[in-house]
Short mmCIF file of C-alpha atoms in Angstrom, two decimals:
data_model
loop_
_atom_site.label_atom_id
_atom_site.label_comp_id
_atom_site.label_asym_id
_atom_site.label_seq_id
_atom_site.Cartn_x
_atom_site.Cartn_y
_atom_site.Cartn_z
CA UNK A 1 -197.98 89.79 72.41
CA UNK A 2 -196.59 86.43 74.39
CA UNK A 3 -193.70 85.69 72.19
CA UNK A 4 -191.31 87.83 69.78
CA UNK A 5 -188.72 85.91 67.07
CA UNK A 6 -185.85 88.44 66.84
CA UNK A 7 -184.05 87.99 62.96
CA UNK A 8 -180.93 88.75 63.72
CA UNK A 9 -178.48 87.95 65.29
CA UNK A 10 -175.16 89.56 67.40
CA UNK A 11 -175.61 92.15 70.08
CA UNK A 12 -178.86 93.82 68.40
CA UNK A 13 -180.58 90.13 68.95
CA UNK A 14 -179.75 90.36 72.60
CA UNK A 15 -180.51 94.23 72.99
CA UNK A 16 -184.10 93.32 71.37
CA UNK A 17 -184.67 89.78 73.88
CA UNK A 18 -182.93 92.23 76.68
CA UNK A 19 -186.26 94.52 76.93
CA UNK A 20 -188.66 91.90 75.45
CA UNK A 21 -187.91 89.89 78.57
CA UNK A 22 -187.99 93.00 80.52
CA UNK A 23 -191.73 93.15 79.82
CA UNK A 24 -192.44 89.61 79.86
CA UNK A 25 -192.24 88.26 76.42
CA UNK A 26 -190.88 85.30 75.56
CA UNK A 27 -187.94 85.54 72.70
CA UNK A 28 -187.01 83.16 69.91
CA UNK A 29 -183.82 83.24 68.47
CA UNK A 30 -182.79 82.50 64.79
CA UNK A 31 -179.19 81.79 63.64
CA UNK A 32 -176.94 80.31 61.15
CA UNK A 33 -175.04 76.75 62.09
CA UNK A 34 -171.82 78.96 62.22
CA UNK A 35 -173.86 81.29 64.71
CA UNK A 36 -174.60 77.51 66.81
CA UNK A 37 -172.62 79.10 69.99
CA UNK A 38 -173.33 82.65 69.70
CA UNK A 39 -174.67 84.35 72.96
CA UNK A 40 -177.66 85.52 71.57
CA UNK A 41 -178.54 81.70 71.25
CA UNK A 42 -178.25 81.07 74.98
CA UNK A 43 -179.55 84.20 75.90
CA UNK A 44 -183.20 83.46 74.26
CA UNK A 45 -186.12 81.65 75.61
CA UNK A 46 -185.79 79.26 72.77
CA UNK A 47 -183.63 78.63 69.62
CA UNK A 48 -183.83 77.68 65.79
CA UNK A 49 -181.26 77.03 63.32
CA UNK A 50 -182.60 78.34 59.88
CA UNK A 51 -179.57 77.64 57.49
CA UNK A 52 -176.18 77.26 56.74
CA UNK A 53 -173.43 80.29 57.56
CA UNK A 54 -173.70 82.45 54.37
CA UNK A 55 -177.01 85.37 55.18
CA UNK A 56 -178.74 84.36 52.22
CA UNK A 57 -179.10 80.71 53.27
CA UNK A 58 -179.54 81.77 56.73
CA UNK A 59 -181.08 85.31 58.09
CA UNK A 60 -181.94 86.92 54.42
CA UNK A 61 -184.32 83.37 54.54
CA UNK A 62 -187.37 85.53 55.20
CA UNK A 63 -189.85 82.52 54.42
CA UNK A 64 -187.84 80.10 56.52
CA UNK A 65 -188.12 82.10 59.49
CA UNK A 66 -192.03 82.96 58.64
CA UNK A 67 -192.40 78.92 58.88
CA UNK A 68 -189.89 79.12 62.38
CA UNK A 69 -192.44 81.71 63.79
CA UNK A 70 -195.64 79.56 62.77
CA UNK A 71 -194.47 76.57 64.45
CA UNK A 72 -193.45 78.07 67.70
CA UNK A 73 -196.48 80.19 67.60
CA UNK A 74 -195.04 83.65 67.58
CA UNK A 75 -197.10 86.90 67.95
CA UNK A 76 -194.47 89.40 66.10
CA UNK A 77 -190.76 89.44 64.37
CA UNK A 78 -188.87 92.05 65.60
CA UNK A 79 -185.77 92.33 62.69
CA UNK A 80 -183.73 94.42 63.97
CA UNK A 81 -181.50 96.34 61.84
CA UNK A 82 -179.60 95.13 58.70
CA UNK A 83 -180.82 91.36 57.02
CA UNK A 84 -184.66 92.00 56.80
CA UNK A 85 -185.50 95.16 58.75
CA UNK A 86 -185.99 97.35 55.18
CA UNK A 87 -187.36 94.59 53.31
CA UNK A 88 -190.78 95.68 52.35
CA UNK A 89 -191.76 91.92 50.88
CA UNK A 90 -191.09 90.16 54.19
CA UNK A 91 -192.81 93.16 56.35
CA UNK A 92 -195.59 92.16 53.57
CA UNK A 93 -195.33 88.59 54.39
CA UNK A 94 -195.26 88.83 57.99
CA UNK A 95 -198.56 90.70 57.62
CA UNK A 96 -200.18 87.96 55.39
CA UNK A 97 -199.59 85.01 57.73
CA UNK A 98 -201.07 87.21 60.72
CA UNK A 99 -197.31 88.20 62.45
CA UNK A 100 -196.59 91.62 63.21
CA UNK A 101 -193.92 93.19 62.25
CA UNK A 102 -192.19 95.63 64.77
CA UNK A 103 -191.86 98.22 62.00
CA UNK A 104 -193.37 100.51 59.92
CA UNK A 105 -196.06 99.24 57.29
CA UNK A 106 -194.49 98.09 53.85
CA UNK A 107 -195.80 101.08 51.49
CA UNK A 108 -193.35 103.10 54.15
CA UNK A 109 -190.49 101.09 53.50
CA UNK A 110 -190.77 101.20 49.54
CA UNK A 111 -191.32 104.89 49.43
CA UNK A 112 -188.41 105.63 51.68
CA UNK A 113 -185.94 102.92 50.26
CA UNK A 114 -186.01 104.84 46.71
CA UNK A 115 -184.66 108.20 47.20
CA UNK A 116 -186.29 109.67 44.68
CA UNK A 117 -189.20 108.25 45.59
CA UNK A 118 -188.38 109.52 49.00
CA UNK A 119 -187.91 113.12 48.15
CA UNK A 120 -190.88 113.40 45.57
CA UNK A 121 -193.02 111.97 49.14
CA UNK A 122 -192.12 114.95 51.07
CA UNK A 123 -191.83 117.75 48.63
CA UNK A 124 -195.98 118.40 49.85
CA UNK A 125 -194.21 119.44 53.25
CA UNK A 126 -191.61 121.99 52.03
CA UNK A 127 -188.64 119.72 53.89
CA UNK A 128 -185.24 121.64 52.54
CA UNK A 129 -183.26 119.33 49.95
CA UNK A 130 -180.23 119.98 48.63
CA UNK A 131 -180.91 122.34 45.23
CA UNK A 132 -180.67 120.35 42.25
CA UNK A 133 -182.47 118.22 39.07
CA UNK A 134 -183.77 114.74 39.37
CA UNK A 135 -182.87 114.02 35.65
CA UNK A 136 -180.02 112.93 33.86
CA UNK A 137 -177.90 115.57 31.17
CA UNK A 138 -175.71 115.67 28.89
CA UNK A 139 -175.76 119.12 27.29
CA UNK A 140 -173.21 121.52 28.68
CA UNK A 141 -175.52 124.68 27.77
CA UNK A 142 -178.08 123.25 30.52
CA UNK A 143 -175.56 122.16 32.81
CA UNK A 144 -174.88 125.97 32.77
CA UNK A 145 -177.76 127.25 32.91
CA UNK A 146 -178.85 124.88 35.86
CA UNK A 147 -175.50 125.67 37.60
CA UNK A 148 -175.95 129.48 37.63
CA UNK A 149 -179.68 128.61 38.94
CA UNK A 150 -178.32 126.67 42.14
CA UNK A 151 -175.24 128.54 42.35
CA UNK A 152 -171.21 127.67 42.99
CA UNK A 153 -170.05 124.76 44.36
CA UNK A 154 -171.94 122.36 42.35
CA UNK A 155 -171.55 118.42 42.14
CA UNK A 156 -171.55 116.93 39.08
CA UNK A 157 -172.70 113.04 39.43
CA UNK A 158 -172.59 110.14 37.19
CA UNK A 159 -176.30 109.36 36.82
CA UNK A 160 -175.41 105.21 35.94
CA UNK A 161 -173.17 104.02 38.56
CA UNK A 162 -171.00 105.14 41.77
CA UNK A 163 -167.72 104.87 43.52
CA UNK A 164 -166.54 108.05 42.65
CA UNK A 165 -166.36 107.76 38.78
CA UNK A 166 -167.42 110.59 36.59
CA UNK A 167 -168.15 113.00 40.01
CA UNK A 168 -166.36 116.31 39.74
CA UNK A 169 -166.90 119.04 41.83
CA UNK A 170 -167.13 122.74 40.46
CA UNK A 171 -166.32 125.81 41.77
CA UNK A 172 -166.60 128.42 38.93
CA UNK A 173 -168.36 128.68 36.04
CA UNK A 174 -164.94 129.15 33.70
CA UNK A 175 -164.55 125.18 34.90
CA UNK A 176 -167.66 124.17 34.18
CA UNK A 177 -167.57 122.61 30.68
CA UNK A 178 -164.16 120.92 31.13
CA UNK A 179 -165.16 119.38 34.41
CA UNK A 180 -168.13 118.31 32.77
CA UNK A 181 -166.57 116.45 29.84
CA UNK A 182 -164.12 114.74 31.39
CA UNK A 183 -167.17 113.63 34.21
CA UNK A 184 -169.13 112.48 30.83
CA UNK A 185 -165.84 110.83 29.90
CA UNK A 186 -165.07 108.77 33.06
CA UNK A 187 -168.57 108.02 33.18
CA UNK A 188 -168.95 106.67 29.55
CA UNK A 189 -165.92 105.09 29.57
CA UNK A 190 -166.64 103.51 33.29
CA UNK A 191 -170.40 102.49 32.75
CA UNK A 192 -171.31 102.56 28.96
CA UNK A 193 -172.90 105.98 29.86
CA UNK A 194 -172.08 109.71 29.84
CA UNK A 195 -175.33 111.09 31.47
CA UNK A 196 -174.94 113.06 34.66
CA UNK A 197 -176.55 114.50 37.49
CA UNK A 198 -176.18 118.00 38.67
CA UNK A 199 -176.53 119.56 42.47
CA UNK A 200 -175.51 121.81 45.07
CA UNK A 201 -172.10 121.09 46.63
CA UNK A 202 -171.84 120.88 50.15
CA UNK A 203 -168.87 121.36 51.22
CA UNK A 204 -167.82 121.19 54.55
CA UNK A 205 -171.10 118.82 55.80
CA UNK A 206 -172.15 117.12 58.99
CA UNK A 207 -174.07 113.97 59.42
CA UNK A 208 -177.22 115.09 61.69
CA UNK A 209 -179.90 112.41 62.13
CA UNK A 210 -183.69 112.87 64.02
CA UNK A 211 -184.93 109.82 65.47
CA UNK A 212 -188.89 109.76 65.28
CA UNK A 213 -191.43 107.81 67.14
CA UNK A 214 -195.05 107.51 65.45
CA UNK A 215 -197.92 105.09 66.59
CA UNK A 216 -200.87 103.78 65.27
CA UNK A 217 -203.51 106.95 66.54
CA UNK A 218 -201.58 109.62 64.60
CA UNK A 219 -198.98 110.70 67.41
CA UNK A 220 -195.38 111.45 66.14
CA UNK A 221 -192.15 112.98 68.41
CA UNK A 222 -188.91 113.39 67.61
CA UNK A 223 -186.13 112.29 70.05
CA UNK A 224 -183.71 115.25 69.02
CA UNK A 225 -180.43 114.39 66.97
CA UNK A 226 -177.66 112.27 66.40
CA UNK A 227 -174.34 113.64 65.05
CA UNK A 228 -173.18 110.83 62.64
CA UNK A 229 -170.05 113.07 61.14
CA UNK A 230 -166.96 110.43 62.18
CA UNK A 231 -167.41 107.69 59.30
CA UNK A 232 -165.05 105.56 56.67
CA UNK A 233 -165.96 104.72 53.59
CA UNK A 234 -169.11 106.65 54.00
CA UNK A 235 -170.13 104.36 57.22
CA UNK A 236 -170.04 106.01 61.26
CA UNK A 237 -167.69 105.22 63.54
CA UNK A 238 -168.30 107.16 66.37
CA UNK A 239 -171.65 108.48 67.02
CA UNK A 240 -172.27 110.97 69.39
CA UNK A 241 -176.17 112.93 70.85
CA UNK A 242 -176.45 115.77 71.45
CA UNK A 243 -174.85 117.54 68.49
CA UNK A 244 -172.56 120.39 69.54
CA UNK A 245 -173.59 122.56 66.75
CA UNK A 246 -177.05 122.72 66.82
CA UNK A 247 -179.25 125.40 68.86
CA UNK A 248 -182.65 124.70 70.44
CA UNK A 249 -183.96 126.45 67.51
CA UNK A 250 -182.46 124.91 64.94
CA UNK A 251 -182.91 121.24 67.01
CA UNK A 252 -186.78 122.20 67.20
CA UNK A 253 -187.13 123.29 63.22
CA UNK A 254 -184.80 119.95 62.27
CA UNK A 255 -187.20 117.66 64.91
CA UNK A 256 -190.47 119.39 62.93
CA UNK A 257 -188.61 118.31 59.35
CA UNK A 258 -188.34 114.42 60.51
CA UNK A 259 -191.66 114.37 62.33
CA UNK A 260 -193.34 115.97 58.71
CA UNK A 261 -191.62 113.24 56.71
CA UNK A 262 -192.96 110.51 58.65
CA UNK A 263 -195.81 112.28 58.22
CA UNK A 264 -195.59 112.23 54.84
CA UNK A 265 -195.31 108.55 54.29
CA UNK A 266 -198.13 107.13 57.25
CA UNK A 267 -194.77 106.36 58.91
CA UNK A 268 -195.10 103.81 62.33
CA UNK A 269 -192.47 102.78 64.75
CA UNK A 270 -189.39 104.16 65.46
CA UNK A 271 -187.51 105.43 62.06
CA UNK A 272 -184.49 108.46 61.37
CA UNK A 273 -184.04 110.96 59.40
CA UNK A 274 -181.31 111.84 57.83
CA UNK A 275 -180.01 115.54 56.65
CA UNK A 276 -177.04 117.18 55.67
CA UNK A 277 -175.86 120.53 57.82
CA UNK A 278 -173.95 123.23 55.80
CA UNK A 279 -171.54 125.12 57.42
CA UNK A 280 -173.93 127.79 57.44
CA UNK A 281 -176.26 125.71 59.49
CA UNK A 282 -178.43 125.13 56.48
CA UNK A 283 -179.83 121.61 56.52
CA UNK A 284 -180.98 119.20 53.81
CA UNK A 285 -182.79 115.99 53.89
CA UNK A 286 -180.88 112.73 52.87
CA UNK A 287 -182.92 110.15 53.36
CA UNK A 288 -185.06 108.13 55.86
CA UNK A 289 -183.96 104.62 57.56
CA UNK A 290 -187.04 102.85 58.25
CA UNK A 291 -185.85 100.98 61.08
CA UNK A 292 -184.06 100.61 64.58
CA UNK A 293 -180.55 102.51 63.89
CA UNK A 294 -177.49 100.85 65.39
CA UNK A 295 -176.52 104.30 66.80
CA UNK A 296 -179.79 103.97 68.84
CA UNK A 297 -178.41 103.42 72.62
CA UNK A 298 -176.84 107.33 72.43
CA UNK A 299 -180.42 108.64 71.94
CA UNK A 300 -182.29 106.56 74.66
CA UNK A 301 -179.38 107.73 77.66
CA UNK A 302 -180.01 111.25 77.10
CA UNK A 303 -183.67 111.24 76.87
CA UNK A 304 -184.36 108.45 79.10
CA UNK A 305 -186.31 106.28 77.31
CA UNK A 306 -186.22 102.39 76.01
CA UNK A 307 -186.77 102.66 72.17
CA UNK A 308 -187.41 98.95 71.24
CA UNK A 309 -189.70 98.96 74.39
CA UNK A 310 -192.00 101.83 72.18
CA UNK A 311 -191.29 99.98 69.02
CA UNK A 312 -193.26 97.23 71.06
CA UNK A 313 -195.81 98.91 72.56
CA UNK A 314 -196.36 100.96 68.94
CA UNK A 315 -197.02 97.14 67.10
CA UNK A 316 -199.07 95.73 69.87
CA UNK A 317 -201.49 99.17 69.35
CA UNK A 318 -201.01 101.17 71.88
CA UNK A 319 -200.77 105.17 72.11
CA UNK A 320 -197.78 106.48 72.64
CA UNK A 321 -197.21 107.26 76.60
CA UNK A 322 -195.03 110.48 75.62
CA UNK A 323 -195.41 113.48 74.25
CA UNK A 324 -193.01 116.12 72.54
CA UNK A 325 -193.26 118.27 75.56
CA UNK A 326 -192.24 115.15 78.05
CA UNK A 327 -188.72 114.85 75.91
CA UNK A 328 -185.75 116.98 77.49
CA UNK A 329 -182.31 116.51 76.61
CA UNK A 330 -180.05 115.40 79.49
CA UNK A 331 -175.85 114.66 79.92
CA UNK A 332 -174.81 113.60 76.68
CA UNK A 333 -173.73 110.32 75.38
CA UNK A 334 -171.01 108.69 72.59
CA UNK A 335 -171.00 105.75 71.39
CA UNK A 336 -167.81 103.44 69.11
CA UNK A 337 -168.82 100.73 67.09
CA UNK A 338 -166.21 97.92 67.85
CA UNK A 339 -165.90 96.73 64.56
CA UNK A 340 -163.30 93.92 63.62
CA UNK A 341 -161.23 95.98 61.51
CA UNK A 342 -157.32 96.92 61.04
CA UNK A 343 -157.08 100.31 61.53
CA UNK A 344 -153.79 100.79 60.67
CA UNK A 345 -154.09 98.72 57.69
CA UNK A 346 -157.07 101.10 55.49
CA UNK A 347 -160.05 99.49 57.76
CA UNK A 348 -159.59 96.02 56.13
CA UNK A 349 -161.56 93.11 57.78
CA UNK A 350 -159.69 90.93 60.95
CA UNK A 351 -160.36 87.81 61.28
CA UNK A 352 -159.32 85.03 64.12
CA UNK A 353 -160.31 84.13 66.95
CA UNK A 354 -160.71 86.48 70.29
CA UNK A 355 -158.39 84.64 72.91
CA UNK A 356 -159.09 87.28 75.52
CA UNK A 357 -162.19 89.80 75.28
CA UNK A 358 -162.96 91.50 78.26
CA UNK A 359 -165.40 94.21 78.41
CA UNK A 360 -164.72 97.47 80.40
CA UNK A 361 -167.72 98.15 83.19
CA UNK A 362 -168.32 100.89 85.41
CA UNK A 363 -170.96 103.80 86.13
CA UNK A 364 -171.48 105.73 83.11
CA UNK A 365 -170.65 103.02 80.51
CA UNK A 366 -172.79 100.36 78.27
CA UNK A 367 -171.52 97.98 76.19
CA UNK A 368 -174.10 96.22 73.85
CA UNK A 369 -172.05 92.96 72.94
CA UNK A 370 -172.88 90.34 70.68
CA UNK A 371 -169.74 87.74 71.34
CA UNK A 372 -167.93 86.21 73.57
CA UNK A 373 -163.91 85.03 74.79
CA UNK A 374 -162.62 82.22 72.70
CA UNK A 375 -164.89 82.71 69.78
CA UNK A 376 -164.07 82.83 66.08
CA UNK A 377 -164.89 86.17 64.43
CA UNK A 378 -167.64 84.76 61.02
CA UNK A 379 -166.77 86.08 58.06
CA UNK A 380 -169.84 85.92 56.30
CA UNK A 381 -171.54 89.42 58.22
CA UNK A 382 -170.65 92.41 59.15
CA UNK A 383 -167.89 92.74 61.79
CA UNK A 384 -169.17 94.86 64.13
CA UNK A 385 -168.41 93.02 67.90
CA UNK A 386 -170.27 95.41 70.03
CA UNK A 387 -170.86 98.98 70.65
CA UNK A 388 -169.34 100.77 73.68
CA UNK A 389 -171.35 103.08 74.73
CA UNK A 390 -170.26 106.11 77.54
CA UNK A 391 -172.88 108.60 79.22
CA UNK A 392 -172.22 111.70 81.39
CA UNK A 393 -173.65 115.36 82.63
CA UNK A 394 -171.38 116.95 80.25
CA UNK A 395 -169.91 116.07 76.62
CA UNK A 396 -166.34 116.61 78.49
CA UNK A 397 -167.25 113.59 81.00
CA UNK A 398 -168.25 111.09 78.08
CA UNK A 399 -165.00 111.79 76.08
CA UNK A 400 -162.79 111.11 79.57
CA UNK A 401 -164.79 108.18 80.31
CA UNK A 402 -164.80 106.72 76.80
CA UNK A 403 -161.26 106.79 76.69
CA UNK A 404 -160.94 105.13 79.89
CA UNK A 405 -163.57 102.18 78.58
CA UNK A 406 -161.20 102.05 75.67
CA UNK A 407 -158.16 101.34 77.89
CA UNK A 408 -160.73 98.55 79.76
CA UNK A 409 -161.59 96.96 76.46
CA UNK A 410 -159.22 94.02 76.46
CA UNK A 411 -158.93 92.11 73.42
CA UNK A 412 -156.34 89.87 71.70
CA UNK A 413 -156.18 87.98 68.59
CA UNK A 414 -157.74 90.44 65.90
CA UNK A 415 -157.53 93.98 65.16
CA UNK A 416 -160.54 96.55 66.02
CA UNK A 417 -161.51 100.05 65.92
CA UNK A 418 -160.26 100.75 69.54
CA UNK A 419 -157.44 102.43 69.18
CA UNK A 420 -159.16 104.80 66.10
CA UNK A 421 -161.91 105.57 68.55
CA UNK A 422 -159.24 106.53 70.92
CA UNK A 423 -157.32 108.49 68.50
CA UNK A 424 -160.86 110.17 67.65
CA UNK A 425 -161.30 111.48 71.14
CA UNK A 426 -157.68 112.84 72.02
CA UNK A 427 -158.18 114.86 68.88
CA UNK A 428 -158.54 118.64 68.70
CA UNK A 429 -160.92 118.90 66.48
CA UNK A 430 -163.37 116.22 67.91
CA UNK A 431 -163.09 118.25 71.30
CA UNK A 432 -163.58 120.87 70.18
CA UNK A 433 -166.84 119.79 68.45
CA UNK A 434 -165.03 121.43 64.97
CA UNK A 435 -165.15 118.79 62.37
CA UNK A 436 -167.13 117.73 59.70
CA UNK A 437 -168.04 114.39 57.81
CA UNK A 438 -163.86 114.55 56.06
CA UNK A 439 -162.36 114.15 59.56
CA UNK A 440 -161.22 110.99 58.92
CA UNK A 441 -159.53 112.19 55.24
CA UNK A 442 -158.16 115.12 56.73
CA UNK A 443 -157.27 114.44 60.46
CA UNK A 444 -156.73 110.22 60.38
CA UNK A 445 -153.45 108.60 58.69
CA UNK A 446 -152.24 104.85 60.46
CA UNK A 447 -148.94 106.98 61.65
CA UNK A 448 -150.84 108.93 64.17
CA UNK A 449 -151.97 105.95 66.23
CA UNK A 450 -148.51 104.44 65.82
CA UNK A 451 -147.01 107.28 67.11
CA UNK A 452 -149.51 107.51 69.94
CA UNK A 453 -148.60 103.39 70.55
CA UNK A 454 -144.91 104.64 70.50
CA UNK A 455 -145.40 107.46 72.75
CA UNK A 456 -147.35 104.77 75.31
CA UNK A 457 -144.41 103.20 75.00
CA UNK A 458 -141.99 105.02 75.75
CA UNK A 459 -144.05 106.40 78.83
CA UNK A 460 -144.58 103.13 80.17
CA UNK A 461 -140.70 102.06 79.62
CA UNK A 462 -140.15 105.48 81.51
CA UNK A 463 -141.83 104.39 84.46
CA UNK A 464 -141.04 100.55 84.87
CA UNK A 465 -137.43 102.97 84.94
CA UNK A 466 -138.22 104.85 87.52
CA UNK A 467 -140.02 102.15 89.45
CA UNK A 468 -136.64 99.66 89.16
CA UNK A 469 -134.46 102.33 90.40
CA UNK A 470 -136.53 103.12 93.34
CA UNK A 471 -136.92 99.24 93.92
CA UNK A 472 -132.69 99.07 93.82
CA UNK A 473 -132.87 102.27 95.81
CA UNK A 474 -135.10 100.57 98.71
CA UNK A 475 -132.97 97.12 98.70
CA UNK A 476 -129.67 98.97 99.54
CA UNK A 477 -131.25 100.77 102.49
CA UNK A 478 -129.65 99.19 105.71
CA UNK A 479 -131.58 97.48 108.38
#
């Protein structure tokens, strides 16, 4: 393998070119003609403009960048994650004009993308899912009789559409049919139909993902957990490994859960699963991303090891050089995603340009950075700008040091997540490891980081005070 096309683009482009160079591959980069002066476009070995700004003229453009990789005679795509990297026709394409794909095979990537599909794959291996029917109902009899089955909490689920319409939540069987009518209401009325879905409420769950290696000769480890609890709108924030609520045992029986469903779909390359932890420390499985995660850098500081460098070695053939037994768990890491977002304004999008951007540096800290000073934020893809990542020997030391990265972070001319990932780690419940996937509902409003800017404020207006007087104070001294 002599030469890799990354498709993508942003900071995930350079973190793939970043280790492909580091084993001496040569990198092509893709991009969009609004993308023309993005770093990752300098930072490759060579350079190819594939369409115009919006994704599906540009990097969704799977059999423009198949022709890109033919005439520059590349060995293997690497996609990423995002655009192409769960597409299982252009893994299928790549595979049919003699490219590899640095992922898993395509049959992997269907099964896993449905989540039915998913969960009828892995029932063979007894992986816990959370109790409930894979059909849709109407009756309120079997809605009953299913409900006293799985027991109280249960969800109730519109089985035609999302976003919250016709989803009740139960807590007693005396509220069952009401709940359940006016879910078949909202959902007929919302999407034409009434059928629902019924399953075990979780109430108080945390995000807890296993990221799994597997190569071609059968060998699969696990690379012990992410917690992924701090999201909004359903999407993390602040990522964080290792969890603070799980024990080696329960770590070990979760790692054998994510190794058995790659198992159970021929799984290659680096993948996560994805599972649901009660508050009784019951776990369930979600689903599997068949892919590179963005939350990846957390996992590889505190095991030590260079993921996209396996995902390499795994497509050119090779065994695996680790083994379960070489994996230990050491200092723990966090990690904010820098998106360009208005915090104080409900998360919404910020665009303009970034007339300063400096990043913080130091021992201890990472940033992965896809952008640079002076440049215009697209709109046309996501707007994540980097992802600032903090190690250190104890949870403690990664919270301290993340906070003083956030300080560091200098930018000007949009809005970001800063100052919520700042906001996340002076919080009680984040230090003390006690929250759940609703910390944002319950803990987050835009008043508490204006109050925290205030209080800054008024601190730093206290000092320049103090600083003036003593200045006056040392001018009136006599010679």
């Amino acid at each position: 393998m002599k030469k890799i096309l990354i498709a993508n683009r942003g900071e995930i482009a350079i973190r793939v070119m970043r280790t492909a160079k580091k084993m001496g591959i040569k990198t092509v980069a893709v991009y969009s003609e609004v993308d023309r002066n993005m770093p990752h476009v300098t930072y490759a070995d060579e350079a190819v403009c594939i369409g115009k700004a919006p994704s599906s003229e540009s990097y969704l453009r799977g059999e423009k960048i198949i022709e890109v990789s033919k005439a520059l005679n590349v060995d293997a795509i690497h996609p990423g994650y995002g655009f192409l990297s769960e597409n299982a026709d252009f893994a299928e394409l790549c595979e049919a004009n003699d490219i590899i794909f640095i992922g898993p095979k395509s049959k992997a990537i269907t099964v896993m993308g449905s989540k039915l599909a998913a969960k009828e794959t892995v029932k063979a291996y007894n992986i816990p899912m959370v109790p409930g029917i894979d059909e849709a109902i109407t009756d309120v009899d079997k809605a009953k009789a299913i409900a006293k089955d799985i027991g109280f909490p249960i969800l109730i689920k519109a089985s035609a559409g999302g976003g919250g319409k016709g989803m009740r939540v139960v807590s007693a069987e005396d509220e069952l049919e009401s709940q359940m009518n006016r879910a078949i209401s909202e959902a007929t009325s919302a999407f034409g139909d009434g059928s629902v879905f019924i399953e075990k409420y979780v109430a108080s769950p945390r995000h807890i993902e296993i990221q799994v290696m597997a190569d071609t000769h059968g060998n699969i480890v696990h690379l012990f957990e992410r917690e992924c609890s701090i999201q909004r709108r359903h999407q993390k924030v602040v990522e964080e490994a290792p969890s603070t609520v799980l024990t080696p045992e329960l770590r070990a029986e979760m790692g054998q859960a994510a190794i058995d469903v790659a198992k159970s779909c021929d799984y290659v390359g680096a993948g996560t699963v994805e599972f649901l932890l009660d508050e009784n420390k019951n776990f369930y499985f979600l689903e599997m991303n068949t892919r590179l995660q963005v939350e990846h850098p957390v996992t590889e500081l505190i095991s030590n090891v260079d993921l996209v460098e396996l995902q390499i070695r795994v497509a050119r053939g090779e065994v695996l050089p680790i083994t379960q037994d070489d994996l230990k768990i050491k200092g723990h890491a966090l990690e904010l995603r820098v998106y360009a977002e208005d915090p104080l304004n409900d998360f919404l999008p910020s665009v303009g340009t970034l007339e300063t951007y400096k990043l913080p540096v130091g021992e201890g800290i990472r940033v992965d950075n896809g952008i640079g000073e002076g440049m215009d934020v697209p709109i046309y893809y996501d707007p994540m700008l980097s992802k600032l990542i903090t190690y250190g020997k104890t949870r403690m030391e990664a919270i301290q040091l993340m906070k003083k990265a956030i300080d560091n972070y200098k930018v000007e001319g949009i809005e970001t997540t800063l100052p919520f990932g700042k906001f996340v780690c002076d919080h009680d419940a984040f230090i003390s490891g006690d929250f759940d996937t609703h910390f944002v509902k319950t803990h987050y409003s835009p008043e508490a980081i204006e109050a925290e800017y205030k209080e800054e404020a008024e601190v730093a207006a206290m000092v320049a005070l103090q600083q003036y007087l003593k200045d006056r104070e040392t001018l009136r001294l006599p010679n």
